[in-house]
PDB file of C-alpha atoms and ligand atoms in Angstrom:
ATOM      1  CA  MET C 482     -48.554   8.919  -0.423  1.00  0.00           C
ATOM      2  CA  ASP C 483     -47.195  12.325   0.521  1.00  0.00           C
ATOM      3  CA  LYS C 484     -45.205  13.395  -2.571  1.00  0.00           C
ATOM      4  CA  SER C 485     -42.822  15.613  -0.624  1.00  0.00           C
ATOM      5  CA  CYS C 486     -41.740  12.510   1.360  1.00  0.00           C
ATOM      6  CA  THR C 487     -41.094  10.550  -1.845  1.00  0.00           C
ATOM      7  CA  ARG C 488     -39.010  13.368  -3.261  1.00  0.00           C
ATOM      8  CA  GLU C 489     -36.986  13.664  -0.070  1.00  0.00           C
ATOM      9  CA  LEU C 490     -36.359   9.903   0.089  1.00  0.00           C
ATOM     10  CA  SER C 491     -35.323   9.505  -3.533  1.00  0.00           C
ATOM     11  CA  ARG C 492     -32.896  12.404  -3.222  1.00  0.00           C
ATOM     12  CA  TYR C 493     -31.407  10.902  -0.074  1.00  0.00           C
ATOM     13  CA  HIS C 494     -30.908   7.467  -1.626  1.00  0.00           C
ATOM     14  CA  THR C 495     -29.793   8.499  -5.098  1.00  0.00           C
ATOM     15  CA  LEU C 496     -26.337   7.091  -5.697  1.00  0.00           C
ATOM     16  CA  GLY C 497     -23.866   9.390  -7.394  1.00  0.00           C
ATOM     17  CA  GLU C 498     -21.037   8.228  -9.552  1.00  0.00           C
ATOM     18  CA  GLU C 499     -17.671   9.922 -10.079  1.00  0.00           C
ATOM     19  CA  THR C 500     -15.031   8.913 -12.558  1.00  0.00           C
ATOM     20  CA  PHE C 501     -11.275   9.392 -12.367  1.00  0.00           C
ATOM     21  CA  TYR C 502      -8.283   8.422 -14.431  1.00  0.00           C
ATOM     22  CA  PHE C 503      -5.248   7.171 -12.494  1.00  0.00           C
ATOM     23  CA  ALA C 504      -2.554   4.540 -13.018  1.00  0.00           C
ATOM     24  CA  GLY C 505      -3.650   4.012 -16.625  1.00  0.00           C
ATOM     25  CA  HIS C 506      -7.251   3.141 -15.809  1.00  0.00           C
ATOM     26  CA  ASN C 507     -10.673   4.735 -15.723  1.00  0.00           C
ATOM     27  CA  ILE C 508     -11.956   4.392 -12.187  1.00  0.00           C
ATOM     28  CA  SER C 509     -15.681   4.655 -11.379  1.00  0.00           C
ATOM     29  CA  ILE C 510     -16.561   5.382  -7.792  1.00  0.00           C
ATOM     30  CA  ARG C 511     -20.088   4.860  -6.586  1.00  0.00           C
ATOM     31  CA  GLU C 512     -20.992   7.446  -3.985  1.00  0.00           C
ATOM     32  CA  SER C 513     -23.923   7.765  -1.634  1.00  0.00           C
ATOM     33  CA  MET C 514     -25.137  10.847   0.172  1.00  0.00           C
ATOM     34  CA  ASP C 515     -25.708   9.783   3.734  1.00  0.00           C
ATOM     35  CA  THR C 516     -22.365   9.625   5.559  1.00  0.00           C
ATOM     36  CA  PHE C 517     -18.872  11.139   5.597  1.00  0.00           C
ATOM     37  CA  GLY C 518     -17.588   7.951   3.982  1.00  0.00           C
ATOM     38  CA  ALA C 519     -19.906   8.293   1.012  1.00  0.00           C
ATOM     39  CA  LEU C 520     -18.087  10.867  -1.110  1.00  0.00           C
ATOM     40  CA  VAL C 521     -14.623  11.141  -2.589  1.00  0.00           C
ATOM     41  CA  TRP C 522     -12.802  13.803  -0.572  1.00  0.00           C
ATOM     42  CA  PRO C 523     -10.095  16.136  -1.881  1.00  0.00           C
ATOM     43  CA  GLY C 524      -7.357  14.527   0.235  1.00  0.00           C
ATOM     44  CA  ALA C 525      -7.886  11.188  -1.522  1.00  0.00           C
ATOM     45  CA  VAL C 526      -7.710  12.740  -4.984  1.00  0.00           C
ATOM     46  CA  ALA C 527      -4.561  14.693  -4.057  1.00  0.00           C
ATOM     47  CA  LEU C 528      -2.808  11.638  -2.600  1.00  0.00           C
ATOM     48  CA  CYS C 529      -3.718   9.514  -5.658  1.00  0.00           C
ATOM     49  CA  GLN C 530      -2.196  12.196  -7.871  1.00  0.00           C
ATOM     50  CA  PHE C 531       0.894  12.316  -5.656  1.00  0.00           C
ATOM     51  CA  LEU C 532       1.341   8.518  -5.727  1.00  0.00           C
ATOM     52  CA  GLU C 533       0.948   8.419  -9.486  1.00  0.00           C
ATOM     53  CA  ASN C 534       3.431  11.254 -10.059  1.00  0.00           C
ATOM     54  CA  ASN C 535       6.029  10.066  -7.534  1.00  0.00           C
ATOM     55  CA  GLN C 536       6.336   6.334  -8.170  1.00  0.00           C
ATOM     56  CA  GLN C 537      10.111   6.456  -7.814  1.00  0.00           C
ATOM     57  CA  GLN C 538       9.835   8.081  -4.389  1.00  0.00           C
ATOM     58  CA  VAL C 539       6.932   5.918  -3.124  1.00  0.00           C
ATOM     59  CA  LYS C 540       7.379   2.444  -4.569  1.00  0.00           C
ATOM     60  CA  LEU C 541       4.135   0.567  -3.907  1.00  0.00           C
ATOM     61  CA  MET C 542       4.815  -2.527  -5.999  1.00  0.00           C
ATOM     62  CA  ASP C 543       4.409  -5.644  -3.767  1.00  0.00           C
ATOM     63  CA  LYS C 544       4.206  -3.478  -0.647  1.00  0.00           C
ATOM     64  CA  ALA C 545       1.764  -4.120   2.202  1.00  0.00           C
ATOM     65  CA  VAL C 546      -0.539  -1.105   2.514  1.00  0.00           C
ATOM     66  CA  LEU C 547      -3.239  -0.329   5.069  1.00  0.00           C
ATOM     67  CA  GLU C 548      -5.714   2.480   4.493  1.00  0.00           C
ATOM     68  CA  ILE C 549      -7.720   3.837   7.422  1.00  0.00           C
ATOM     69  CA  GLY C 550     -10.973   5.755   6.870  1.00  0.00           C
ATOM     70  CA  ALA C 551     -11.000   4.572   3.256  1.00  0.00           C
ATOM     71  CA  GLY C 552     -14.565   5.778   2.532  1.00  0.00           C
ATOM     72  CA  THR C 553     -15.501   5.141  -1.089  1.00  0.00           C
ATOM     73  CA  GLY C 554     -12.086   3.599  -1.708  1.00  0.00           C
ATOM     74  CA  LEU C 555     -10.492   5.671  -4.476  1.00  0.00           C
ATOM     75  CA  LEU C 556      -7.088   5.755  -2.754  1.00  0.00           C
ATOM     76  CA  SER C 557      -7.080   2.004  -2.072  1.00  0.00           C
ATOM     77  CA  VAL C 558      -8.069   1.356  -5.691  1.00  0.00           C
ATOM     78  CA  VAL C 559      -5.151   3.440  -6.964  1.00  0.00           C
ATOM     79  CA  ALA C 560      -2.683   1.831  -4.509  1.00  0.00           C
ATOM     80  CA  SER C 561      -3.865  -1.591  -5.745  1.00  0.00           C
ATOM     81  CA  LEU C 562      -3.474  -0.579  -9.386  1.00  0.00           C
ATOM     82  CA  LEU C 563       0.067   0.564  -8.551  1.00  0.00           C
ATOM     83  CA  GLY C 564       0.868  -2.962  -7.389  1.00  0.00           C
ATOM     84  CA  ALA C 565       0.344  -2.851  -3.625  1.00  0.00           C
ATOM     85  CA  ARG C 566      -1.207  -5.533  -1.395  1.00  0.00           C
ATOM     86  CA  VAL C 567      -3.952  -3.365   0.061  1.00  0.00           C
ATOM     87  CA  THR C 568      -6.184  -3.682   3.099  1.00  0.00           C
ATOM     88  CA  ALA C 569      -8.843  -0.972   3.051  1.00  0.00           C
ATOM     89  CA  THR C 570     -10.588  -0.245   6.351  1.00  0.00           C
ATOM     90  CA  ASP C 571     -13.416   1.878   7.677  1.00  0.00           C
ATOM     91  CA  LEU C 572     -16.431   1.677   9.973  1.00  0.00           C
ATOM     92  CA  PRO C 573     -18.668  -1.389   9.391  1.00  0.00           C
ATOM     93  CA  ASP C 574     -21.484   0.593   7.679  1.00  0.00           C
ATOM     94  CA  ILE C 575     -19.098   1.884   5.035  1.00  0.00           C
ATOM     95  CA  LEU C 576     -17.722  -1.512   3.996  1.00  0.00           C
ATOM     96  CA  PRO C 577     -20.378  -2.696   1.484  1.00  0.00           C
ATOM     97  CA  ASN C 578     -19.915   0.302  -0.831  1.00  0.00           C
ATOM     98  CA  LEU C 579     -16.147   0.267  -0.254  1.00  0.00           C
ATOM     99  CA  SER C 580     -15.994  -3.430  -1.264  1.00  0.00           C
ATOM    100  CA  PHE C 581     -18.167  -2.745  -4.310  1.00  0.00           C
ATOM    101  CA  ASN C 582     -15.871   0.044  -5.544  1.00  0.00           C
ATOM    102  CA  LEU C 583     -12.695  -1.936  -4.883  1.00  0.00           C
ATOM    103  CA  GLN C 584     -14.000  -5.001  -6.653  1.00  0.00           C
ATOM    104  CA  ARG C 585     -15.345  -3.217  -9.720  1.00  0.00           C
ATOM    105  CA  ASN C 586     -12.157  -1.201 -10.246  1.00  0.00           C
ATOM    106  CA  THR C 587      -9.459  -3.767  -9.493  1.00  0.00           C
ATOM    107  CA  LYS C 588     -10.836  -7.098 -10.719  1.00  0.00           C
ATOM    108  CA  GLY C 589      -8.649  -8.343 -13.568  1.00  0.00           C
ATOM    109  CA  ARG C 590      -6.507  -5.191 -13.302  1.00  0.00           C
ATOM    110  CA  SER C 591      -4.484  -5.414 -10.100  1.00  0.00           C
ATOM    111  CA  LEU C 592      -1.775  -7.875  -9.133  1.00  0.00           C
ATOM    112  CA  TYR C 593      -3.301  -8.490  -5.702  1.00  0.00           C
ATOM    113  CA  THR C 594      -6.971  -8.568  -4.704  1.00  0.00           C
ATOM    114  CA  PRO C 595      -7.535  -5.798  -2.152  1.00  0.00           C
ATOM    115  CA  GLN C 596      -8.938  -6.835   1.203  1.00  0.00           C
ATOM    116  CA  VAL C 597     -11.580  -4.963   3.181  1.00  0.00           C
ATOM    117  CA  ALA C 598     -11.864  -4.963   6.974  1.00  0.00           C
ATOM    118  CA  ALA C 599     -13.657  -3.082   9.728  1.00  0.00           C
ATOM    119  CA  LEU C 600     -11.398  -0.809  11.738  1.00  0.00           C
ATOM    120  CA  SER C 601     -12.844   1.715  14.135  1.00  0.00           C
ATOM    121  CA  TRP C 602     -10.073   4.051  15.286  1.00  0.00           C
ATOM    122  CA  GLY C 603      -8.665   3.097  18.659  1.00  0.00           C
ATOM    123  CA  GLN C 604     -11.045   0.133  19.114  1.00  0.00           C
ATOM    124  CA  ASP C 605      -9.838  -3.447  19.623  1.00  0.00           C
ATOM    125  CA  LEU C 606      -6.695  -2.941  17.570  1.00  0.00           C
ATOM    126  CA  GLN C 607      -4.756  -5.655  19.415  1.00  0.00           C
ATOM    127  CA  ARG C 608      -7.652  -8.082  18.964  1.00  0.00           C
ATOM    128  CA  ASP C 609      -8.372  -7.384  15.288  1.00  0.00           C
ATOM    129  CA  PHE C 610      -4.887  -6.448  14.070  1.00  0.00           C
ATOM    130  CA  PRO C 611      -2.501  -8.269  16.425  1.00  0.00           C
ATOM    131  CA  LEU C 612       1.171  -7.417  16.321  1.00  0.00           C
ATOM    132  CA  PRO C 613       3.658  -8.217  14.968  1.00  0.00           C
ATOM    133  CA  SER C 614       1.850 -10.098  12.181  1.00  0.00           C
ATOM    134  CA  ASN C 615      -0.008  -6.991  11.033  1.00  0.00           C
ATOM    135  CA  ARG C 616       2.942  -5.032   9.734  1.00  0.00           C
ATOM    136  CA  PHE C 617       2.465  -2.657   6.839  1.00  0.00           C
ATOM    137  CA  ASP C 618       4.999  -0.855   4.685  1.00  0.00           C
ATOM    138  CA  TYR C 619       2.628   2.066   4.216  1.00  0.00           C
ATOM    139  CA  LEU C 620      -0.278   3.430   6.186  1.00  0.00           C
ATOM    140  CA  LEU C 621      -2.511   5.700   4.089  1.00  0.00           C
ATOM    141  CA  ALA C 622      -4.993   8.240   5.431  1.00  0.00           C
ATOM    142  CA  ALA C 623      -6.900  10.859   3.427  1.00  0.00           C
ATOM    143  CA  ASP C 624      -9.179  13.516   4.893  1.00  0.00           C
ATOM    144  CA  VAL C 625      -9.614  11.666   8.155  1.00  0.00           C
ATOM    145  CA  VAL C 626      -9.194  14.922  10.083  1.00  0.00           C
ATOM    146  CA  TYR C 627     -12.212  17.209  10.434  1.00  0.00           C
ATOM    147  CA  PRO C 628     -14.114  18.224  13.550  1.00  0.00           C
ATOM    148  CA  HIS C 629     -15.033  14.920  15.207  1.00  0.00           C
ATOM    149  CA  ASP C 630     -14.532  13.528  18.700  1.00  0.00           C
ATOM    150  CA  ARG C 631     -12.220  10.644  17.743  1.00  0.00           C
ATOM    151  CA  LEU C 632      -9.086  12.642  16.906  1.00  0.00           C
ATOM    152  CA  GLU C 633      -7.086  11.204  19.832  1.00  0.00           C
ATOM    153  CA  ASP C 634      -8.178   7.672  18.829  1.00  0.00           C
ATOM    154  CA  LEU C 635      -7.142   8.453  15.271  1.00  0.00           C
ATOM    155  CA  LEU C 636      -3.665   9.506  16.442  1.00  0.00           C
ATOM    156  CA  LYS C 637      -3.401   6.364  18.598  1.00  0.00           C
ATOM    157  CA  THR C 638      -4.347   4.235  15.583  1.00  0.00           C
ATOM    158  CA  MET C 639      -1.704   5.922  13.481  1.00  0.00           C
ATOM    159  CA  GLN C 640       0.849   5.305  16.262  1.00  0.00           C
ATOM    160  CA  TYR C 641      -0.246   1.686  16.671  1.00  0.00           C
ATOM    161  CA  PHE C 642       0.555   0.815  13.056  1.00  0.00           C
ATOM    162  CA  CYS C 643       3.425   3.253  12.620  1.00  0.00           C
ATOM    163  CA  ARG C 644       5.391   2.283  15.699  1.00  0.00           C
ATOM    164  CA  PRO C 645       9.125   2.282  16.438  1.00  0.00           C
ATOM    165  CA  GLY C 646      10.894  -0.527  14.603  1.00  0.00           C
ATOM    166  CA  SER C 647       7.945  -1.243  12.281  1.00  0.00           C
ATOM    167  CA  GLY C 648       9.491   0.453   9.265  1.00  0.00           C
ATOM    168  CA  THR C 649       6.013   1.760   8.407  1.00  0.00           C
ATOM    169  CA  THR C 650       5.656   5.047   6.562  1.00  0.00           C
ATOM    170  CA  LEU C 651       2.486   7.013   7.059  1.00  0.00           C
ATOM    171  CA  LEU C 652       1.200   9.109   4.169  1.00  0.00           C
ATOM    172  CA  TRP C 653      -1.483  11.497   5.339  1.00  0.00           C
ATOM    173  CA  ALA C 654      -3.272  13.949   3.038  1.00  0.00           C
ATOM    174  CA  ASN C 655      -5.841  16.394   4.349  1.00  0.00           C
ATOM    175  CA  LYS C 656      -7.696  19.471   3.360  1.00  0.00           C
ATOM    176  CA  ILE C 657      -6.899  21.927   6.142  1.00  0.00           C
ATOM    177  CA  ARG C 658     -10.175  23.714   6.802  1.00  0.00           C
ATOM    178  CA  PHE C 659     -10.633  24.366  10.508  1.00  0.00           C
ATOM    179  CA  GLU C 660      -8.666  25.507  13.549  1.00  0.00           C
ATOM    180  CA  SER C 661      -8.994  21.924  14.891  1.00  0.00           C
ATOM    181  CA  ASP C 662      -7.220  20.626  11.754  1.00  0.00           C
ATOM    182  CA  VAL C 663      -4.275  22.929  12.529  1.00  0.00           C
ATOM    183  CA  SER C 664      -4.122  21.773  16.189  1.00  0.00           C
ATOM    184  CA  PHE C 665      -4.256  18.140  15.084  1.00  0.00           C
ATOM    185  CA  THR C 666      -1.362  18.812  12.693  1.00  0.00           C
ATOM    186  CA  GLU C 667       0.685  20.267  15.565  1.00  0.00           C
ATOM    187  CA  CYS C 668       0.065  17.144  17.707  1.00  0.00           C
ATOM    188  CA  PHE C 669       0.854  14.952  14.706  1.00  0.00           C
ATOM    189  CA  GLN C 670       4.185  16.722  14.215  1.00  0.00           C
ATOM    190  CA  LYS C 671       5.062  16.216  17.900  1.00  0.00           C
ATOM    191  CA  ARG C 672       4.284  12.480  17.847  1.00  0.00           C
ATOM    192  CA  PHE C 673       5.912  11.548  14.524  1.00  0.00           C
ATOM    193  CA  ASN C 674       8.949  12.419  12.477  1.00  0.00           C
ATOM    194  CA  ALA C 675       6.798  14.285  10.010  1.00  0.00           C
ATOM    195  CA  LYS C 676       7.766  15.928   6.760  1.00  0.00           C
ATOM    196  CA  LEU C 677       5.510  18.043   4.558  1.00  0.00           C
ATOM    197  CA  LEU C 678       5.730  16.419   1.119  1.00  0.00           C
ATOM    198  CA  ALA C 679       3.397  18.673  -0.811  1.00  0.00           C
ATOM    199  CA  GLN C 680       1.125  21.628  -0.292  1.00  0.00           C
ATOM    200  CA  LEU C 681      -1.590  22.232  -2.868  1.00  0.00           C
ATOM    201  CA  PRO C 682      -2.779  25.782  -2.281  1.00  0.00           C
ATOM    202  CA  GLN C 683      -5.730  25.628  -4.673  1.00  0.00           C
ATOM    203  CA  GLN C 684      -7.198  22.544  -3.053  1.00  0.00           C
ATOM    204  CA  GLU C 685      -5.897  23.603   0.408  1.00  0.00           C
ATOM    205  CA  VAL C 686      -4.574  20.052   0.792  1.00  0.00           C
ATOM    206  CA  TRP C 687      -1.371  19.183   2.653  1.00  0.00           C
ATOM    207  CA  ILE C 688       0.383  15.845   2.236  1.00  0.00           C
ATOM    208  CA  TYR C 689       2.641  14.579   5.020  1.00  0.00           C
ATOM    209  CA  ASN C 690       5.039  11.688   5.228  1.00  0.00           C
ATOM    210  CA  ALA C 691       5.686  10.417   8.759  1.00  0.00           C
ATOM    211  CA  THR C 692       7.594   7.706  10.581  1.00  0.00           C
ATOM    212  CA  ALA C 693       7.637   6.740  14.254  1.00  0.00           C
ATOM    213  CA  ARG C 694       9.792   8.683  16.673  1.00  0.00           C
ATOM    214  CA  GLU C 695      12.286   6.081  17.934  1.00  0.00           C
TER     215      GLU C 695
HETATM  216  C1  SAM H 948     -14.059  12.648   5.227  1.00  0.00           C
HETATM  217  S1  SAM H 948     -14.199  10.930   4.978  1.00  0.00           S
HETATM  218  C2  SAM H 948     -12.786  10.578   3.940  1.00  0.00           C
HETATM  219  C3  SAM H 948     -12.991   9.335   3.127  1.00  0.00           C
HETATM  220  C4  SAM H 948     -11.846   8.985   2.173  1.00  0.00           C
HETATM  221  N1  SAM H 948     -10.606   8.760   2.886  1.00  0.00           N
HETATM  222  C5  SAM H 948     -11.659  10.061   1.130  1.00  0.00           C
HETATM  223  O1  SAM H 948     -10.728  10.877   1.296  1.00  0.00           O
HETATM  224  O2  SAM H 948     -12.441  10.117   0.185  1.00  0.00           O
HETATM  225  C6  SAM H 948     -13.679  10.272   6.562  1.00  0.00           C
HETATM  226  C7  SAM H 948     -13.707   8.776   6.671  1.00  0.00           C
HETATM  227  O3  SAM H 948     -13.341   8.380   7.975  1.00  0.00           O
HETATM  228  C8  SAM H 948     -14.226   7.370   8.423  1.00  0.00           C
HETATM  229  N2  SAM H 948     -14.317   7.420   9.884  1.00  0.00           N
HETATM  230  C9  SAM H 948     -14.895   8.384  10.653  1.00  0.00           C
HETATM  231  N3  SAM H 948     -14.809   8.067  11.955  1.00  0.00           N
HETATM  232  C10 SAM H 948     -14.175   6.869  12.017  1.00  0.00           C
HETATM  233  C11 SAM H 948     -13.792   6.021  13.085  1.00  0.00           C
HETATM  234  N4  SAM H 948     -14.063   6.342  14.361  1.00  0.00           N
HETATM  235  N5  SAM H 948     -13.144   4.886  12.789  1.00  0.00           N
HETATM  236  C12 SAM H 948     -12.871   4.552  11.503  1.00  0.00           C
HETATM  237  N6  SAM H 948     -13.196   5.313  10.439  1.00  0.00           N
HETATM  238  C13 SAM H 948     -13.854   6.455  10.691  1.00  0.00           C
HETATM  239  C14 SAM H 948     -15.544   7.735   7.777  1.00  0.00           C
HETATM  240  O4  SAM H 948     -16.426   6.627   7.730  1.00  0.00           O
HETATM  241  C15 SAM H 948     -15.092   8.193   6.417  1.00  0.00           C
HETATM  242  O5  SAM H 948     -14.990   7.156   5.489  1.00  0.00           O
END
């Protein structure tokens, strides 16, 4: 066998592991190297830190929480450990590793077992998440904005769950890296009542709180 191929393959498939400490627990996140959803991104870490430090401001206990673009699941794990009833969503390919990380870090530790579901931004929302039964207190999104061609679908998804009268609060954390991230933020501010909650200059991460414009 060609050794260079073997080396390439094993590097591609090697699973990384990252550990964190939030909400009184060590959290181990299994990563993989092949997709955007395979690493823990800075927005997730920043929002976990924010939720842990601001539990009086964002009370997650017994609250219904939906995460979109959950990736490796760190943020959903922390929301679960803080007492929320979490549904973590992402593209179908991402779900096996997401489920693995949620299960290993919340089993026997969280009040509610987190759920995992496929949610592709802007696709079949009415079919898969019919209203009004799918109402969430919080919608979480971390580092879902980077140069990709689904930004309008992402905004529509945010608006679908965070709609007038729903009482849903959107918490969105993102590393602002590109011009397109700034333009998305401007659109976001036009479509929602948005408030900048925190700006972390070292990490270049901004955290927004948003509700529907009535
Ligand atoms: C940069 S990663 C962030 C992952 C995680 N939130 C974090 O901060 O660690 C972006 C996530 O969005 C998901 N994503 C990308 N396009 C999507 C789409 N069209 N519908 C749903 N999720 C999508 C990716 O699979 C990935 O998990």
